[in-house]
């Protein structure tokens, strides 16, 4: 190695020691980003068999296919969960004894078993989400089209599996999952949010659903919607900061709804670009006052036009 590269090496190592942000291999590794992505791929293959593979699934091989993926998924996910628990324990307890490491491994395996046992219920919820999207979007032609191509369904799928791990108290991995799909789809759903059945996210780009949001059944959300907090103080991290959206609510593009005490009553319609920080009763229609625009058609004299 040349002298200049040797100098740069020393500078980087000094930075590691000074600034942190390094995953030392002589301690328990952090969860692998690539590992989590592979886990999500296997979960998607189990939830929508044949939709993620080059070849369809044959009836006479579906059991073998499922067992093969489940076996691999159990091994990979339990390993990443174990790393996550080690990370949390190391931060609170320091070094871990051999006996405690064994207990952590057993805990990770039990969490993984419980997670896998909930996948049939996740499939039921996802198929309801698919049906809600098909019924809610005139452009959708089939359930298959929705599963294969709609970013909203992919984001909801990842949220639903990440939410299970979040409720199990698994550190790191739930956020890694939802932020990965956030980067792919532009849809940001915190794994701590509580979401009911039949969610339809149409288009989806720019949707933000915060950690303590509660969403009921049969809710439809368009692009650019923010369900956020009025305050981002660290001291309020453990309080409800995000709104509650009751059943059968439609929220149009660009609407912003903020605050932990804000409740949108069932069967309400929230218009585009509305800003809400207070509750509205059921069956409300909330929209902005019309604006006046001046339209200049070609070379003719300008005239007012009421929108």
XYZ file of C-alpha atoms in Angstrom:
307
model
C 0.000 0.000 0.000
C 1.302 3.462 -0.907
C 2.153 6.064 1.699
C -0.867 8.210 0.895
C -3.282 5.275 1.159
C -1.611 4.265 4.426
C -2.237 7.776 5.744
C -5.892 7.665 4.660
C -6.263 4.271 6.378
C -5.007 5.757 9.621
C -7.327 8.739 9.309
C -10.353 6.468 8.790
C -9.459 4.230 11.741
C -9.082 7.319 13.924
C -12.514 8.430 12.744
C -13.977 5.027 13.674
C -12.619 5.335 17.182
C -13.597 8.977 17.574
C -17.002 9.152 15.872
C -18.395 5.629 16.270
C -20.677 4.146 13.607
C -18.745 0.909 13.120
C -20.002 -2.672 13.464
C -17.058 -4.411 15.133
C -16.795 -8.096 14.262
C -15.244 -8.972 17.625
C -18.623 -8.165 19.163
C -22.017 -9.488 18.092
C -22.756 -8.109 14.641
C -25.670 -5.798 13.952
C -28.498 -7.078 11.724
C -27.501 -7.226 8.069
C -29.318 -4.871 5.696
C -28.906 -7.353 2.853
C -30.046 -10.143 5.151
C -33.233 -8.253 6.022
C -33.937 -7.631 2.330
C -33.552 -11.368 1.600
C -35.912 -12.128 4.484
C -38.517 -9.762 3.028
C -38.178 -11.490 -0.344
C -38.876 -14.882 1.252
C -41.825 -13.475 3.212
C -43.313 -12.041 0.014
C -42.881 -15.431 -1.681
C -44.837 -17.098 1.135
C -47.578 -14.466 1.201
C -48.054 -14.345 -2.588
C -46.727 -17.692 -3.895
C -45.766 -17.641 -7.550
C -45.850 -13.835 -7.844
C -42.158 -13.310 -7.031
C -40.720 -16.323 -8.887
C -39.934 -16.797 -12.560
C -42.141 -19.883 -12.669
C -45.580 -20.347 -11.156
C -46.243 -22.703 -8.246
C -47.548 -26.167 -9.107
C -50.179 -27.746 -6.871
C -48.117 -30.911 -6.521
C -45.015 -28.984 -5.374
C -46.558 -26.189 -3.272
C -45.947 -28.020 0.033
C -42.273 -28.612 -0.774
C -41.915 -24.995 -1.936
C -43.490 -23.692 1.278
C -41.434 -25.936 3.566
C -38.209 -24.973 1.829
C -38.820 -21.242 2.212
C -40.101 -21.591 5.786
C -36.982 -23.510 6.798
C -34.690 -20.890 5.272
C -36.754 -18.038 6.671
C -36.706 -19.465 10.191
C -32.923 -19.796 10.072
C -32.285 -16.331 8.612
C -34.842 -14.371 10.609
C -33.962 -15.951 13.959
C -30.312 -15.106 13.291
C -31.106 -11.439 12.568
C -33.476 -11.209 15.546
C -30.735 -12.655 17.748
C -28.338 -9.954 16.549
C -30.949 -7.282 17.285
C -31.533 -8.512 20.826
C -27.775 -8.714 21.416
C -27.497 -5.091 20.290
C -30.173 -3.980 22.757
C -28.754 -6.044 25.607
C -25.225 -4.814 24.957
C -26.389 -1.204 25.200
C -28.136 -1.750 28.539
C -25.997 -4.469 30.167
C -22.597 -4.275 28.537
C -20.939 -7.613 27.744
C -22.996 -10.805 27.616
C -22.048 -14.084 29.245
C -22.111 -17.344 27.312
C -25.185 -18.454 29.258
C -27.026 -15.255 28.453
C -26.130 -15.545 24.768
C -27.755 -18.983 24.744
C -30.900 -17.515 26.311
C -30.944 -14.759 23.689
C -30.735 -17.347 20.914
C -33.645 -19.291 22.413
C -35.665 -16.070 22.731
C -34.938 -15.166 19.100
C -36.076 -18.583 17.910
C -39.302 -18.376 19.918
C -40.062 -14.900 18.532
C -39.453 -16.226 15.018
C -41.812 -19.163 15.563
C -44.543 -16.810 16.798
C -43.948 -14.522 13.817
C -44.253 -17.356 11.308
C -47.422 -18.615 12.985
C -49.062 -15.253 12.254
C -48.334 -15.284 8.516
C -51.706 -16.912 7.597
C -53.510 -14.013 9.309
C -51.248 -11.531 7.493
C -52.250 -13.200 4.191
C -55.937 -12.743 5.058
C -55.412 -9.052 5.842
C -53.366 -8.496 2.687
C -55.987 -10.079 0.444
C -58.521 -7.712 2.016
C -56.143 -4.820 1.249
C -55.830 -6.062 -2.342
C -59.622 -6.217 -2.731
C -60.004 -2.737 -1.232
C -57.437 -1.382 -3.705
C -59.117 -3.102 -6.656
C -62.515 -1.706 -5.675
C -61.140 1.743 -4.855
C -59.129 2.381 -8.018
C -61.010 2.438 -11.357
C -57.690 1.928 -13.155
C -57.087 -1.441 -11.467
C -58.202 -4.342 -13.647
C -57.538 -7.396 -11.457
C -56.241 -8.569 -8.102
C -53.202 -9.952 -9.901
C -52.382 -6.525 -11.324
C -52.655 -4.987 -7.873
C -50.352 -7.598 -6.303
C -47.771 -7.396 -9.068
C -47.551 -3.670 -9.641
C -49.096 -1.492 -6.918
C -46.566 0.141 -4.572
C -49.265 0.647 -1.952
C -49.704 -3.103 -1.542
C -45.960 -3.680 -1.263
C -45.676 -0.983 1.421
C -48.652 -2.369 3.349
C -47.241 -5.914 3.133
C -43.923 -4.855 4.618
C -45.670 -2.754 7.266
C -47.854 -5.685 8.353
C -44.923 -8.055 8.842
C -42.730 -5.361 10.443
C -45.569 -4.485 12.824
C -45.562 -8.036 14.196
C -41.862 -7.787 15.002
C -42.443 -4.320 16.476
C -45.111 -5.669 18.851
C -42.708 -8.482 19.784
C -40.238 -5.819 20.918
C -37.573 -6.654 18.314
C -35.116 -3.752 17.971
C -33.861 -2.345 14.645
C -35.345 -4.849 12.173
C -38.897 -3.419 11.933
C -37.550 0.019 11.001
C -35.024 -1.505 8.614
C -37.901 -3.250 6.834
C -40.217 -0.255 6.543
C -37.439 2.145 5.567
C -36.297 -0.261 2.852
C -39.768 -0.285 1.288
C -40.031 3.475 1.897
C -37.019 3.883 -0.376
C -38.623 1.651 -3.030
C -42.143 3.088 -3.006
C -41.971 6.560 -1.464
C -44.500 5.391 1.164
C -43.354 5.828 4.776
C -45.347 3.732 7.278
C -43.876 3.441 10.758
C -44.059 -0.161 12.023
C -45.555 1.058 15.294
C -48.726 2.396 13.616
C -51.964 0.485 14.169
C -53.827 -0.199 10.901
C -57.082 -2.074 10.437
C -58.406 -4.090 7.519
C -58.883 -2.986 3.930
C -56.378 -0.135 3.662
C -56.084 1.326 0.156
C -53.115 3.593 -0.605
C -53.691 4.908 -4.135
C -50.590 6.131 -6.024
C -48.892 6.498 -2.661
C -45.839 8.657 -3.329
C -45.140 10.882 -0.325
C -47.554 9.222 2.106
C -46.318 9.430 5.712
C -47.993 7.487 8.551
C -46.442 8.145 11.953
C -45.633 5.774 14.785
C -48.700 6.290 17.000
C -51.231 6.667 14.179
C -54.378 4.557 14.503
C -56.246 3.741 11.267
C -59.566 1.884 11.239
C -61.077 -0.369 8.584
C -61.718 0.461 4.924
C -59.692 3.668 4.829
C -58.480 5.132 1.529
C -55.437 7.403 1.342
C -54.090 9.226 -1.707
C -50.579 10.434 -2.477
C -48.881 13.089 -0.383
C -50.973 12.534 2.750
C -49.245 13.114 6.093
C -50.566 11.639 9.331
C -48.073 13.315 11.592
C -47.269 14.891 14.947
C -47.680 18.452 16.138
C -44.521 18.165 18.201
C -41.265 16.337 17.556
C -39.833 16.797 21.053
C -37.810 13.791 22.193
C -39.475 14.040 25.607
C -42.820 13.170 23.981
C -41.570 10.017 22.272
C -43.753 7.758 24.428
C -47.042 9.656 24.103
C -49.631 9.448 21.325
C -48.468 12.071 18.838
C -50.291 11.077 15.653
C -53.975 11.151 14.666
C -56.706 8.532 14.759
C -58.557 7.818 11.511
C -61.815 5.971 12.043
C -63.507 3.496 9.671
C -64.503 4.301 6.080
C -62.572 7.585 5.795
C -61.174 8.917 2.511
C -58.207 11.319 2.607
C -57.356 13.036 -0.674
C -53.968 14.053 -2.019
C -51.772 16.413 -0.058
C -53.876 16.507 3.120
C -52.000 16.952 6.400
C -53.557 15.712 9.646
C -51.563 16.283 12.824
C -51.776 15.617 16.539
C -52.355 12.739 18.926
C -55.753 14.002 20.036
C -56.985 14.593 16.471
C -59.734 12.123 15.510
C -61.262 11.932 12.038
C -64.763 10.561 12.497
C -65.925 7.576 10.514
C -67.298 8.001 6.965
C -65.612 11.412 6.649
C -64.009 12.825 3.494
C -60.910 15.007 3.833
C -60.254 17.060 0.707
C -56.955 17.665 -1.037
C -54.375 19.940 0.641
C -56.462 20.320 3.797
C -54.506 21.091 6.997
C -56.133 19.657 10.134
C -55.005 19.841 13.762
C -58.371 19.268 15.432
C -60.985 16.523 15.373
C -63.954 16.337 13.032
C -67.205 14.416 13.678
C -68.379 11.392 11.658
C -69.732 11.991 8.135
C -67.807 15.276 7.791
C -66.667 16.734 4.467
C -63.639 18.962 4.934
C -62.294 21.006 2.037
C -60.590 24.328 1.360
C -62.523 27.420 0.304
C -62.465 27.941 -3.489
C -59.883 30.374 -4.835
C -60.214 32.891 -7.643
C -57.856 32.668 -10.561
C -57.228 34.994 -13.498
C -57.176 33.040 -16.751
C -55.711 34.572 -19.917
C -57.023 32.583 -22.898
C -54.643 33.326 -25.755
C -54.563 36.974 -26.864
C -58.046 37.798 -25.669
C -58.716 40.088 -22.740
C -58.170 38.426 -19.331
C -61.252 37.570 -17.331
C -61.920 36.210 -13.848
C -62.828 32.582 -13.506
C -64.268 31.068 -10.315
C -62.867 27.612 -9.459
